[in-house]
């Protein structure tokens, strides 16, 4: 079944949102990870932090709610939940580097079976650098990569990253539209498989060797 781009992003964001616990402080990276805010269950409170200096982000605003003064680190307009607050970059990175972020959700260009992450150097394009991602992957207690499984059909989960690394051996979990994978010392374990995929499909679109969990579950989408 061919999924639309919007449906792929929704599947990933919805599944990521299930990883949080009540009271967690979570940083959402720019791009797809910001959509996770729209699917956090009402039954729990998650404090969403942005490295440009705010904590307590809410869902993506509708046009009537947009406030040009409130944006995330990528410059996209966001809402602020009751009790949310603003602060300077010094305080923001003190939160990140001090180990106060329970989880960070980031996109990636490449991830490999050692848990290495490459998510900033786009080949052929001028980029300013890796930004706050370098601090987040080291400072957060859990690093979740939320990304499409392939790029124009080419695998993004590799045996070894070929692009410059953002961090080495820091990725804990990879969530794509095809499945949920845990990065361990033994390699990448496929824990959940999307109902839109198959073991053969996910193995064919992954360069790294996948260890199929004995208790493989169907991914909730």
JSON list of C-alpha atoms in Angstrom, two decimals:
[
{"chain": "A", "resi": 1, "resn": "UNK", "atom": "CA", "xyz": [0.00, 0.00, 0.00]},
{"chain": "A", "resi": 2, "resn": "UNK", "atom": "CA", "xyz": [1.40, 3.38, -1.05]},
{"chain": "A", "resi": 3, "resn": "UNK", "atom": "CA", "xyz": [1.27, 5.90, 1.79]},
{"chain": "A", "resi": 4, "resn": "UNK", "atom": "CA", "xyz": [1.09, 9.64, 1.26]},
{"chain": "A", "resi": 5, "resn": "UNK", "atom": "CA", "xyz": [3.87, 11.82, 2.65]},
{"chain": "A", "resi": 6, "resn": "UNK", "atom": "CA", "xyz": [1.44, 13.26, 5.19]},
{"chain": "A", "resi": 7, "resn": "UNK", "atom": "CA", "xyz": [0.33, 9.81, 6.35]},
{"chain": "A", "resi": 8, "resn": "UNK", "atom": "CA", "xyz": [3.94, 8.65, 6.73]},
{"chain": "A", "resi": 9, "resn": "UNK", "atom": "CA", "xyz": [4.76, 11.62, 8.94]},
{"chain": "A", "resi": 10, "resn": "UNK", "atom": "CA", "xyz": [1.59, 11.09, 10.98]},
{"chain": "A", "resi": 11, "resn": "UNK", "atom": "CA", "xyz": [2.40, 7.41, 11.58]},
{"chain": "A", "resi": 12, "resn": "UNK", "atom": "CA", "xyz": [5.88, 8.29, 12.84]},
{"chain": "A", "resi": 13, "resn": "UNK", "atom": "CA", "xyz": [4.78, 11.21, 15.02]},
{"chain": "A", "resi": 14, "resn": "UNK", "atom": "CA", "xyz": [1.88, 9.27, 16.58]},
{"chain": "A", "resi": 15, "resn": "UNK", "atom": "CA", "xyz": [4.14, 6.35, 17.51]},
{"chain": "A", "resi": 16, "resn": "UNK", "atom": "CA", "xyz": [6.85, 8.58, 18.98]},
{"chain": "A", "resi": 17, "resn": "UNK", "atom": "CA", "xyz": [4.28, 10.27, 21.23]},
{"chain": "A", "resi": 18, "resn": "UNK", "atom": "CA", "xyz": [3.59, 6.88, 22.89]},
{"chain": "A", "resi": 19, "resn": "UNK", "atom": "CA", "xyz": [7.15, 6.81, 24.29]},
{"chain": "A", "resi": 20, "resn": "UNK", "atom": "CA", "xyz": [6.60, 9.60, 26.83]},
{"chain": "A", "resi": 21, "resn": "UNK", "atom": "CA", "xyz": [5.60, 9.32, 30.46]},
{"chain": "A", "resi": 22, "resn": "UNK", "atom": "CA", "xyz": [3.69, 11.77, 32.63]},
{"chain": "A", "resi": 23, "resn": "UNK", "atom": "CA", "xyz": [6.02, 14.55, 33.77]},
{"chain": "A", "resi": 24, "resn": "UNK", "atom": "CA", "xyz": [8.71, 14.00, 31.11]},
{"chain": "A", "resi": 25, "resn": "UNK", "atom": "CA", "xyz": [10.72, 16.94, 29.80]},
{"chain": "A", "resi": 26, "resn": "UNK", "atom": "CA", "xyz": [11.07, 16.38, 26.05]},
{"chain": "A", "resi": 27, "resn": "UNK", "atom": "CA", "xyz": [12.91, 18.27, 23.33]},
{"chain": "A", "resi": 28, "resn": "UNK", "atom": "CA", "xyz": [11.50, 18.06, 19.81]},
{"chain": "A", "resi": 29, "resn": "UNK", "atom": "CA", "xyz": [13.92, 18.74, 16.97]},
{"chain": "A", "resi": 30, "resn": "UNK", "atom": "CA", "xyz": [13.00, 20.75, 13.88]},
{"chain": "A", "resi": 31, "resn": "UNK", "atom": "CA", "xyz": [11.06, 19.21, 11.01]},
{"chain": "A", "resi": 32, "resn": "UNK", "atom": "CA", "xyz": [9.05, 16.02, 11.48]},
{"chain": "A", "resi": 33, "resn": "UNK", "atom": "CA", "xyz": [9.71, 15.75, 15.27]},
{"chain": "A", "resi": 34, "resn": "UNK", "atom": "CA", "xyz": [7.75, 18.96, 15.92]},
{"chain": "A", "resi": 35, "resn": "UNK", "atom": "CA", "xyz": [4.58, 17.16, 14.74]},
{"chain": "A", "resi": 36, "resn": "UNK", "atom": "CA", "xyz": [4.83, 14.82, 17.76]},
{"chain": "A", "resi": 37, "resn": "UNK", "atom": "CA", "xyz": [3.35, 17.64, 19.89]},
{"chain": "A", "resi": 38, "resn": "UNK", "atom": "CA", "xyz": [0.00, 17.13, 18.13]},
{"chain": "A", "resi": 39, "resn": "UNK", "atom": "CA", "xyz": [-0.35, 13.52, 19.33]},
{"chain": "A", "resi": 40, "resn": "UNK", "atom": "CA", "xyz": [0.64, 13.55, 23.01]},
{"chain": "A", "resi": 41, "resn": "UNK", "atom": "CA", "xyz": [-2.25, 11.98, 24.96]},
{"chain": "A", "resi": 42, "resn": "UNK", "atom": "CA", "xyz": [-4.37, 14.32, 27.08]},
{"chain": "A", "resi": 43, "resn": "UNK", "atom": "CA", "xyz": [-3.99, 11.84, 29.95]},
{"chain": "A", "resi": 44, "resn": "UNK", "atom": "CA", "xyz": [-0.35, 12.83, 30.55]},
{"chain": "A", "resi": 45, "resn": "UNK", "atom": "CA", "xyz": [1.57, 16.09, 30.92]},
{"chain": "A", "resi": 46, "resn": "UNK", "atom": "CA", "xyz": [4.77, 16.39, 28.91]},
{"chain": "A", "resi": 47, "resn": "UNK", "atom": "CA", "xyz": [6.86, 19.57, 29.16]},
{"chain": "A", "resi": 48, "resn": "UNK", "atom": "CA", "xyz": [8.09, 20.28, 25.63]},
{"chain": "A", "resi": 49, "resn": "UNK", "atom": "CA", "xyz": [11.36, 22.21, 25.57]},
{"chain": "A", "resi": 50, "resn": "UNK", "atom": "CA", "xyz": [12.91, 24.13, 22.69]},
{"chain": "A", "resi": 51, "resn": "UNK", "atom": "CA", "xyz": [16.59, 25.07, 22.77]},
{"chain": "A", "resi": 52, "resn": "UNK", "atom": "CA", "xyz": [15.88, 28.62, 21.62]},
{"chain": "A", "resi": 53, "resn": "UNK", "atom": "CA", "xyz": [14.50, 29.29, 25.10]},
{"chain": "A", "resi": 54, "resn": "UNK", "atom": "CA", "xyz": [11.08, 28.00, 26.01]},
{"chain": "A", "resi": 55, "resn": "UNK", "atom": "CA", "xyz": [9.47, 25.14, 27.87]},
{"chain": "A", "resi": 56, "resn": "UNK", "atom": "CA", "xyz": [5.80, 24.19, 27.80]},
{"chain": "A", "resi": 57, "resn": "UNK", "atom": "CA", "xyz": [5.10, 24.17, 24.06]},
{"chain": "A", "resi": 58, "resn": "UNK", "atom": "CA", "xyz": [1.63, 23.13, 22.94]},
{"chain": "A", "resi": 59, "resn": "UNK", "atom": "CA", "xyz": [0.30, 21.76, 19.64]},
{"chain": "A", "resi": 60, "resn": "UNK", "atom": "CA", "xyz": [0.88, 23.43, 16.28]},
{"chain": "A", "resi": 61, "resn": "UNK", "atom": "CA", "xyz": [-1.28, 26.58, 16.18]},
{"chain": "A", "resi": 62, "resn": "UNK", "atom": "CA", "xyz": [-4.16, 27.07, 13.78]},
{"chain": "A", "resi": 63, "resn": "UNK", "atom": "CA", "xyz": [-4.07, 30.34, 11.83]},
{"chain": "A", "resi": 64, "resn": "UNK", "atom": "CA", "xyz": [-6.19, 32.15, 14.44]},
{"chain": "A", "resi": 65, "resn": "UNK", "atom": "CA", "xyz": [-3.78, 31.11, 17.24]},
{"chain": "A", "resi": 66, "resn": "UNK", "atom": "CA", "xyz": [-0.54, 32.10, 15.53]},
{"chain": "A", "resi": 67, "resn": "UNK", "atom": "CA", "xyz": [1.66, 34.55, 17.41]},
{"chain": "A", "resi": 68, "resn": "UNK", "atom": "CA", "xyz": [4.76, 35.69, 15.53]},
{"chain": "A", "resi": 69, "resn": "UNK", "atom": "CA", "xyz": [6.61, 36.16, 18.85]},
{"chain": "A", "resi": 70, "resn": "UNK", "atom": "CA", "xyz": [6.42, 32.46, 19.77]},
{"chain": "A", "resi": 71, "resn": "UNK", "atom": "CA", "xyz": [8.49, 30.08, 17.63]},
{"chain": "A", "resi": 72, "resn": "UNK", "atom": "CA", "xyz": [10.59, 26.95, 18.07]},
{"chain": "A", "resi": 73, "resn": "UNK", "atom": "CA", "xyz": [14.28, 26.55, 17.27]},
{"chain": "A", "resi": 74, "resn": "UNK", "atom": "CA", "xyz": [13.50, 26.03, 13.58]},
{"chain": "A", "resi": 75, "resn": "UNK", "atom": "CA", "xyz": [11.55, 29.29, 13.35]},
{"chain": "A", "resi": 76, "resn": "UNK", "atom": "CA", "xyz": [8.13, 27.62, 13.08]},
{"chain": "A", "resi": 77, "resn": "UNK", "atom": "CA", "xyz": [5.31, 29.23, 15.04]},
{"chain": "A", "resi": 78, "resn": "UNK", "atom": "CA", "xyz": [4.17, 27.25, 18.09]},
{"chain": "A", "resi": 79, "resn": "UNK", "atom": "CA", "xyz": [1.71, 27.57, 20.96]},
{"chain": "A", "resi": 80, "resn": "UNK", "atom": "CA", "xyz": [2.62, 27.83, 24.62]},
{"chain": "A", "resi": 81, "resn": "UNK", "atom": "CA", "xyz": [0.64, 25.81, 27.15]},
{"chain": "A", "resi": 82, "resn": "UNK", "atom": "CA", "xyz": [-0.57, 27.26, 30.47]},
{"chain": "A", "resi": 83, "resn": "UNK", "atom": "CA", "xyz": [2.40, 27.41, 32.82]},
{"chain": "A", "resi": 84, "resn": "UNK", "atom": "CA", "xyz": [4.91, 27.56, 29.99]},
{"chain": "A", "resi": 85, "resn": "UNK", "atom": "CA", "xyz": [7.83, 29.98, 30.23]},
{"chain": "A", "resi": 86, "resn": "UNK", "atom": "CA", "xyz": [10.57, 31.68, 28.25]},
{"chain": "A", "resi": 87, "resn": "UNK", "atom": "CA", "xyz": [14.26, 32.08, 29.05]},
{"chain": "A", "resi": 88, "resn": "UNK", "atom": "CA", "xyz": [17.62, 32.84, 27.45]},
{"chain": "A", "resi": 89, "resn": "UNK", "atom": "CA", "xyz": [19.89, 30.40, 25.58]},
{"chain": "A", "resi": 90, "resn": "UNK", "atom": "CA", "xyz": [22.24, 30.16, 28.56]},
{"chain": "A", "resi": 91, "resn": "UNK", "atom": "CA", "xyz": [19.44, 28.73, 30.71]},
{"chain": "A", "resi": 92, "resn": "UNK", "atom": "CA", "xyz": [18.13, 26.56, 27.87]},
{"chain": "A", "resi": 93, "resn": "UNK", "atom": "CA", "xyz": [21.45, 24.83, 27.31]},
{"chain": "A", "resi": 94, "resn": "UNK", "atom": "CA", "xyz": [21.95, 24.55, 31.05]},
{"chain": "A", "resi": 95, "resn": "UNK", "atom": "CA", "xyz": [18.78, 22.43, 31.07]},
{"chain": "A", "resi": 96, "resn": "UNK", "atom": "CA", "xyz": [20.07, 20.31, 28.17]},
{"chain": "A", "resi": 97, "resn": "UNK", "atom": "CA", "xyz": [23.68, 19.91, 29.29]},
{"chain": "A", "resi": 98, "resn": "UNK", "atom": "CA", "xyz": [22.65, 19.43, 32.89]},
{"chain": "A", "resi": 99, "resn": "UNK", "atom": "CA", "xyz": [20.83, 16.20, 32.08]},
{"chain": "A", "resi": 100, "resn": "UNK", "atom": "CA", "xyz": [17.32, 17.53, 32.75]},
{"chain": "A", "resi": 101, "resn": "UNK", "atom": "CA", "xyz": [15.84, 16.46, 29.38]},
{"chain": "A", "resi": 102, "resn": "UNK", "atom": "CA", "xyz": [14.25, 13.01, 29.61]},
{"chain": "A", "resi": 103, "resn": "UNK", "atom": "CA", "xyz": [14.09, 12.47, 25.86]},
{"chain": "A", "resi": 104, "resn": "UNK", "atom": "CA", "xyz": [15.00, 14.23, 22.65]},
{"chain": "A", "resi": 105, "resn": "UNK", "atom": "CA", "xyz": [13.35, 13.47, 19.31]},
{"chain": "A", "resi": 106, "resn": "UNK", "atom": "CA", "xyz": [15.46, 14.26, 16.26]},
{"chain": "A", "resi": 107, "resn": "UNK", "atom": "CA", "xyz": [15.40, 13.69, 12.54]},
{"chain": "A", "resi": 108, "resn": "UNK", "atom": "CA", "xyz": [18.34, 12.08, 10.79]},
{"chain": "A", "resi": 109, "resn": "UNK", "atom": "CA", "xyz": [20.07, 11.80, 7.46]},
{"chain": "A", "resi": 110, "resn": "UNK", "atom": "CA", "xyz": [21.78, 8.59, 8.55]},
{"chain": "A", "resi": 111, "resn": "UNK", "atom": "CA", "xyz": [21.88, 6.29, 11.59]},
{"chain": "A", "resi": 112, "resn": "UNK", "atom": "CA", "xyz": [24.03, 3.19, 11.87]},
{"chain": "A", "resi": 113, "resn": "UNK", "atom": "CA", "xyz": [24.02, -0.03, 13.85]},
{"chain": "A", "resi": 114, "resn": "UNK", "atom": "CA", "xyz": [26.48, 1.39, 16.40]},
{"chain": "A", "resi": 115, "resn": "UNK", "atom": "CA", "xyz": [24.02, 4.15, 17.32]},
{"chain": "A", "resi": 116, "resn": "UNK", "atom": "CA", "xyz": [25.98, 6.82, 15.47]},
{"chain": "A", "resi": 117, "resn": "UNK", "atom": "CA", "xyz": [23.98, 9.78, 14.15]},
{"chain": "A", "resi": 118, "resn": "UNK", "atom": "CA", "xyz": [24.51, 12.05, 11.15]},
{"chain": "A", "resi": 119, "resn": "UNK", "atom": "CA", "xyz": [21.83, 14.72, 10.84]},
{"chain": "A", "resi": 120, "resn": "UNK", "atom": "CA", "xyz": [23.34, 18.02, 9.80]},
{"chain": "A", "resi": 121, "resn": "UNK", "atom": "CA", "xyz": [25.61, 17.90, 6.72]},
{"chain": "A", "resi": 122, "resn": "UNK", "atom": "CA", "xyz": [23.36, 17.86, 3.66]},
{"chain": "A", "resi": 123, "resn": "UNK", "atom": "CA", "xyz": [25.53, 16.91, 0.63]},
{"chain": "A", "resi": 124, "resn": "UNK", "atom": "CA", "xyz": [25.79, 19.73, -1.88]},
{"chain": "A", "resi": 125, "resn": "UNK", "atom": "CA", "xyz": [24.18, 22.33, 0.37]},
{"chain": "A", "resi": 126, "resn": "UNK", "atom": "CA", "xyz": [25.61, 25.08, 2.53]},
{"chain": "A", "resi": 127, "resn": "UNK", "atom": "CA", "xyz": [24.68, 24.52, 6.15]},
{"chain": "A", "resi": 128, "resn": "UNK", "atom": "CA", "xyz": [25.70, 26.52, 9.24]},
{"chain": "A", "resi": 129, "resn": "UNK", "atom": "CA", "xyz": [26.51, 23.51, 11.42]},
{"chain": "A", "resi": 130, "resn": "UNK", "atom": "CA", "xyz": [24.93, 20.92, 13.64]},
{"chain": "A", "resi": 131, "resn": "UNK", "atom": "CA", "xyz": [23.36, 23.43, 16.04]},
{"chain": "A", "resi": 132, "resn": "UNK", "atom": "CA", "xyz": [21.93, 22.22, 19.34]},
{"chain": "A", "resi": 133, "resn": "UNK", "atom": "CA", "xyz": [21.65, 18.58, 18.22]},
{"chain": "A", "resi": 134, "resn": "UNK", "atom": "CA", "xyz": [25.20, 17.87, 19.38]},
{"chain": "A", "resi": 135, "resn": "UNK", "atom": "CA", "xyz": [24.29, 18.92, 22.92]},
{"chain": "A", "resi": 136, "resn": "UNK", "atom": "CA", "xyz": [20.91, 17.21, 22.88]},
{"chain": "A", "resi": 137, "resn": "UNK", "atom": "CA", "xyz": [22.11, 13.74, 21.90]},
{"chain": "A", "resi": 138, "resn": "UNK", "atom": "CA", "xyz": [24.71, 13.80, 24.66]},
{"chain": "A", "resi": 139, "resn": "UNK", "atom": "CA", "xyz": [22.64, 15.56, 27.33]},
{"chain": "A", "resi": 140, "resn": "UNK", "atom": "CA", "xyz": [19.25, 13.84, 26.95]},
{"chain": "A", "resi": 141, "resn": "UNK", "atom": "CA", "xyz": [18.56, 10.61, 28.83]},
{"chain": "A", "resi": 142, "resn": "UNK", "atom": "CA", "xyz": [16.97, 9.01, 25.76]},
{"chain": "A", "resi": 143, "resn": "UNK", "atom": "CA", "xyz": [17.59, 9.76, 22.08]},
{"chain": "A", "resi": 144, "resn": "UNK", "atom": "CA", "xyz": [14.77, 8.89, 19.67]},
{"chain": "A", "resi": 145, "resn": "UNK", "atom": "CA", "xyz": [15.28, 9.24, 15.93]},
{"chain": "A", "resi": 146, "resn": "UNK", "atom": "CA", "xyz": [12.04, 9.98, 14.07]},
{"chain": "A", "resi": 147, "resn": "UNK", "atom": "CA", "xyz": [12.51, 9.80, 10.32]},
{"chain": "A", "resi": 148, "resn": "UNK", "atom": "CA", "xyz": [11.30, 8.32, 7.06]},
{"chain": "A", "resi": 149, "resn": "UNK", "atom": "CA", "xyz": [12.89, 4.92, 6.54]},
{"chain": "A", "resi": 150, "resn": "UNK", "atom": "CA", "xyz": [14.52, 5.76, 3.22]},
{"chain": "A", "resi": 151, "resn": "UNK", "atom": "CA", "xyz": [15.51, 8.83, 1.19]},
{"chain": "A", "resi": 152, "resn": "UNK", "atom": "CA", "xyz": [14.45, 8.54, -2.46]},
{"chain": "A", "resi": 153, "resn": "UNK", "atom": "CA", "xyz": [14.58, 4.76, -2.01]},
{"chain": "A", "resi": 154, "resn": "UNK", "atom": "CA", "xyz": [18.08, 4.71, -0.50]},
{"chain": "A", "resi": 155, "resn": "UNK", "atom": "CA", "xyz": [18.53, 3.25, 3.02]},
{"chain": "A", "resi": 156, "resn": "UNK", "atom": "CA", "xyz": [19.11, 5.69, 5.88]},
{"chain": "A", "resi": 157, "resn": "UNK", "atom": "CA", "xyz": [19.79, 2.99, 8.48]},
{"chain": "A", "resi": 158, "resn": "UNK", "atom": "CA", "xyz": [23.31, 1.86, 7.62]},
{"chain": "A", "resi": 159, "resn": "UNK", "atom": "CA", "xyz": [26.11, -0.40, 8.79]},
{"chain": "A", "resi": 160, "resn": "UNK", "atom": "CA", "xyz": [28.30, 2.71, 9.06]},
{"chain": "A", "resi": 161, "resn": "UNK", "atom": "CA", "xyz": [27.40, 6.38, 8.59]},
{"chain": "A", "resi": 162, "resn": "UNK", "atom": "CA", "xyz": [29.15, 7.98, 5.63]},
{"chain": "A", "resi": 163, "resn": "UNK", "atom": "CA", "xyz": [28.27, 11.60, 6.48]},
{"chain": "A", "resi": 164, "resn": "UNK", "atom": "CA", "xyz": [29.96, 13.65, 9.25]},
{"chain": "A", "resi": 165, "resn": "UNK", "atom": "CA", "xyz": [28.68, 12.54, 12.64]},
{"chain": "A", "resi": 166, "resn": "UNK", "atom": "CA", "xyz": [26.64, 14.63, 15.01]},
{"chain": "A", "resi": 167, "resn": "UNK", "atom": "CA", "xyz": [27.40, 12.18, 17.84]},
{"chain": "A", "resi": 168, "resn": "UNK", "atom": "CA", "xyz": [28.75, 8.67, 18.27]},
{"chain": "A", "resi": 169, "resn": "UNK", "atom": "CA", "xyz": [26.92, 5.78, 19.96]},
{"chain": "A", "resi": 170, "resn": "UNK", "atom": "CA", "xyz": [24.15, 7.94, 21.44]},
{"chain": "A", "resi": 171, "resn": "UNK", "atom": "CA", "xyz": [20.98, 6.79, 19.59]},
{"chain": "A", "resi": 172, "resn": "UNK", "atom": "CA", "xyz": [18.64, 4.60, 21.66]},
{"chain": "A", "resi": 173, "resn": "UNK", "atom": "CA", "xyz": [15.62, 4.17, 19.39]},
{"chain": "A", "resi": 174, "resn": "UNK", "atom": "CA", "xyz": [14.66, 4.61, 15.73]},
{"chain": "A", "resi": 175, "resn": "UNK", "atom": "CA", "xyz": [11.03, 5.06, 14.70]},
{"chain": "A", "resi": 176, "resn": "UNK", "atom": "CA", "xyz": [10.05, 5.09, 11.03]},
{"chain": "A", "resi": 177, "resn": "UNK", "atom": "CA", "xyz": [6.87, 4.39, 9.08]},
{"chain": "A", "resi": 178, "resn": "UNK", "atom": "CA", "xyz": [8.06, 0.78, 8.73]},
{"chain": "A", "resi": 179, "resn": "UNK", "atom": "CA", "xyz": [8.80, -0.06, 12.34]},
{"chain": "A", "resi": 180, "resn": "UNK", "atom": "CA", "xyz": [10.25, 0.59, 15.77]},
{"chain": "A", "resi": 181, "resn": "UNK", "atom": "CA", "xyz": [13.88, -0.34, 16.37]},
{"chain": "A", "resi": 182, "resn": "UNK", "atom": "CA", "xyz": [16.03, -0.37, 19.49]},
{"chain": "A", "resi": 183, "resn": "UNK", "atom": "CA", "xyz": [19.78, 0.24, 19.22]},
{"chain": "A", "resi": 184, "resn": "UNK", "atom": "CA", "xyz": [21.73, -2.11, 21.50]},
{"chain": "A", "resi": 185, "resn": "UNK", "atom": "CA", "xyz": [25.29, -3.35, 21.99]},
{"chain": "A", "resi": 186, "resn": "UNK", "atom": "CA", "xyz": [24.30, -6.39, 19.91]},
{"chain": "A", "resi": 187, "resn": "UNK", "atom": "CA", "xyz": [22.94, -4.31, 17.04]},
{"chain": "A", "resi": 188, "resn": "UNK", "atom": "CA", "xyz": [19.57, -2.94, 15.94]},
{"chain": "A", "resi": 189, "resn": "UNK", "atom": "CA", "xyz": [16.61, -4.95, 17.18]},
{"chain": "A", "resi": 190, "resn": "UNK", "atom": "CA", "xyz": [13.30, -4.70, 15.31]},
{"chain": "A", "resi": 191, "resn": "UNK", "atom": "CA", "xyz": [10.72, -4.49, 18.12]},
{"chain": "A", "resi": 192, "resn": "UNK", "atom": "CA", "xyz": [7.59, -3.50, 16.19]},
{"chain": "A", "resi": 193, "resn": "UNK", "atom": "CA", "xyz": [6.62, -3.86, 12.54]},
{"chain": "A", "resi": 194, "resn": "UNK", "atom": "CA", "xyz": [4.18, -1.54, 10.77]},
{"chain": "A", "resi": 195, "resn": "UNK", "atom": "CA", "xyz": [1.03, -3.19, 9.37]},
{"chain": "A", "resi": 196, "resn": "UNK", "atom": "CA", "xyz": [1.93, -1.47, 6.09]},
{"chain": "A", "resi": 197, "resn": "UNK", "atom": "CA", "xyz": [5.29, -3.25, 5.93]},
{"chain": "A", "resi": 198, "resn": "UNK", "atom": "CA", "xyz": [6.75, -6.77, 6.19]},
{"chain": "A", "resi": 199, "resn": "UNK", "atom": "CA", "xyz": [9.97, -8.26, 7.52]},
{"chain": "A", "resi": 200, "resn": "UNK", "atom": "CA", "xyz": [11.20, -8.73, 3.95]},
{"chain": "A", "resi": 201, "resn": "UNK", "atom": "CA", "xyz": [10.31, -5.15, 3.03]},
{"chain": "A", "resi": 202, "resn": "UNK", "atom": "CA", "xyz": [12.02, -3.57, 6.03]},
{"chain": "A", "resi": 203, "resn": "UNK", "atom": "CA", "xyz": [15.14, -5.73, 5.62]},
{"chain": "A", "resi": 204, "resn": "UNK", "atom": "CA", "xyz": [15.37, -4.81, 1.93]},
{"chain": "A", "resi": 205, "resn": "UNK", "atom": "CA", "xyz": [15.18, -1.10, 2.76]},
{"chain": "A", "resi": 206, "resn": "UNK", "atom": "CA", "xyz": [17.74, -1.27, 5.60]},
{"chain": "A", "resi": 207, "resn": "UNK", "atom": "CA", "xyz": [21.48, -1.64, 5.01]},
{"chain": "A", "resi": 208, "resn": "UNK", "atom": "CA", "xyz": [22.23, -2.48, 8.65]},
{"chain": "A", "resi": 209, "resn": "UNK", "atom": "CA", "xyz": [21.52, -6.01, 9.83]},
{"chain": "A", "resi": 210, "resn": "UNK", "atom": "CA", "xyz": [18.25, -6.16, 11.75]},
{"chain": "A", "resi": 211, "resn": "UNK", "atom": "CA", "xyz": [17.81, -8.54, 14.66]},
{"chain": "A", "resi": 212, "resn": "UNK", "atom": "CA", "xyz": [14.16, -9.64, 14.68]},
{"chain": "A", "resi": 213, "resn": "UNK", "atom": "CA", "xyz": [12.80, -9.61, 18.22]},
{"chain": "A", "resi": 214, "resn": "UNK", "atom": "CA", "xyz": [11.33, -12.93, 19.36]},
{"chain": "A", "resi": 215, "resn": "UNK", "atom": "CA", "xyz": [8.32, -10.99, 20.65]},
{"chain": "A", "resi": 216, "resn": "UNK", "atom": "CA", "xyz": [7.87, -8.85, 17.52]},
{"chain": "A", "resi": 217, "resn": "UNK", "atom": "CA", "xyz": [4.72, -6.73, 17.82]},
{"chain": "A", "resi": 218, "resn": "UNK", "atom": "CA", "xyz": [2.53, -4.92, 15.35]},
{"chain": "A", "resi": 219, "resn": "UNK", "atom": "CA", "xyz": [3.18, -1.18, 15.45]},
{"chain": "A", "resi": 220, "resn": "UNK", "atom": "CA", "xyz": [0.16, 0.90, 16.44]},
{"chain": "A", "resi": 221, "resn": "UNK", "atom": "CA", "xyz": [-0.46, 3.37, 13.63]}
]
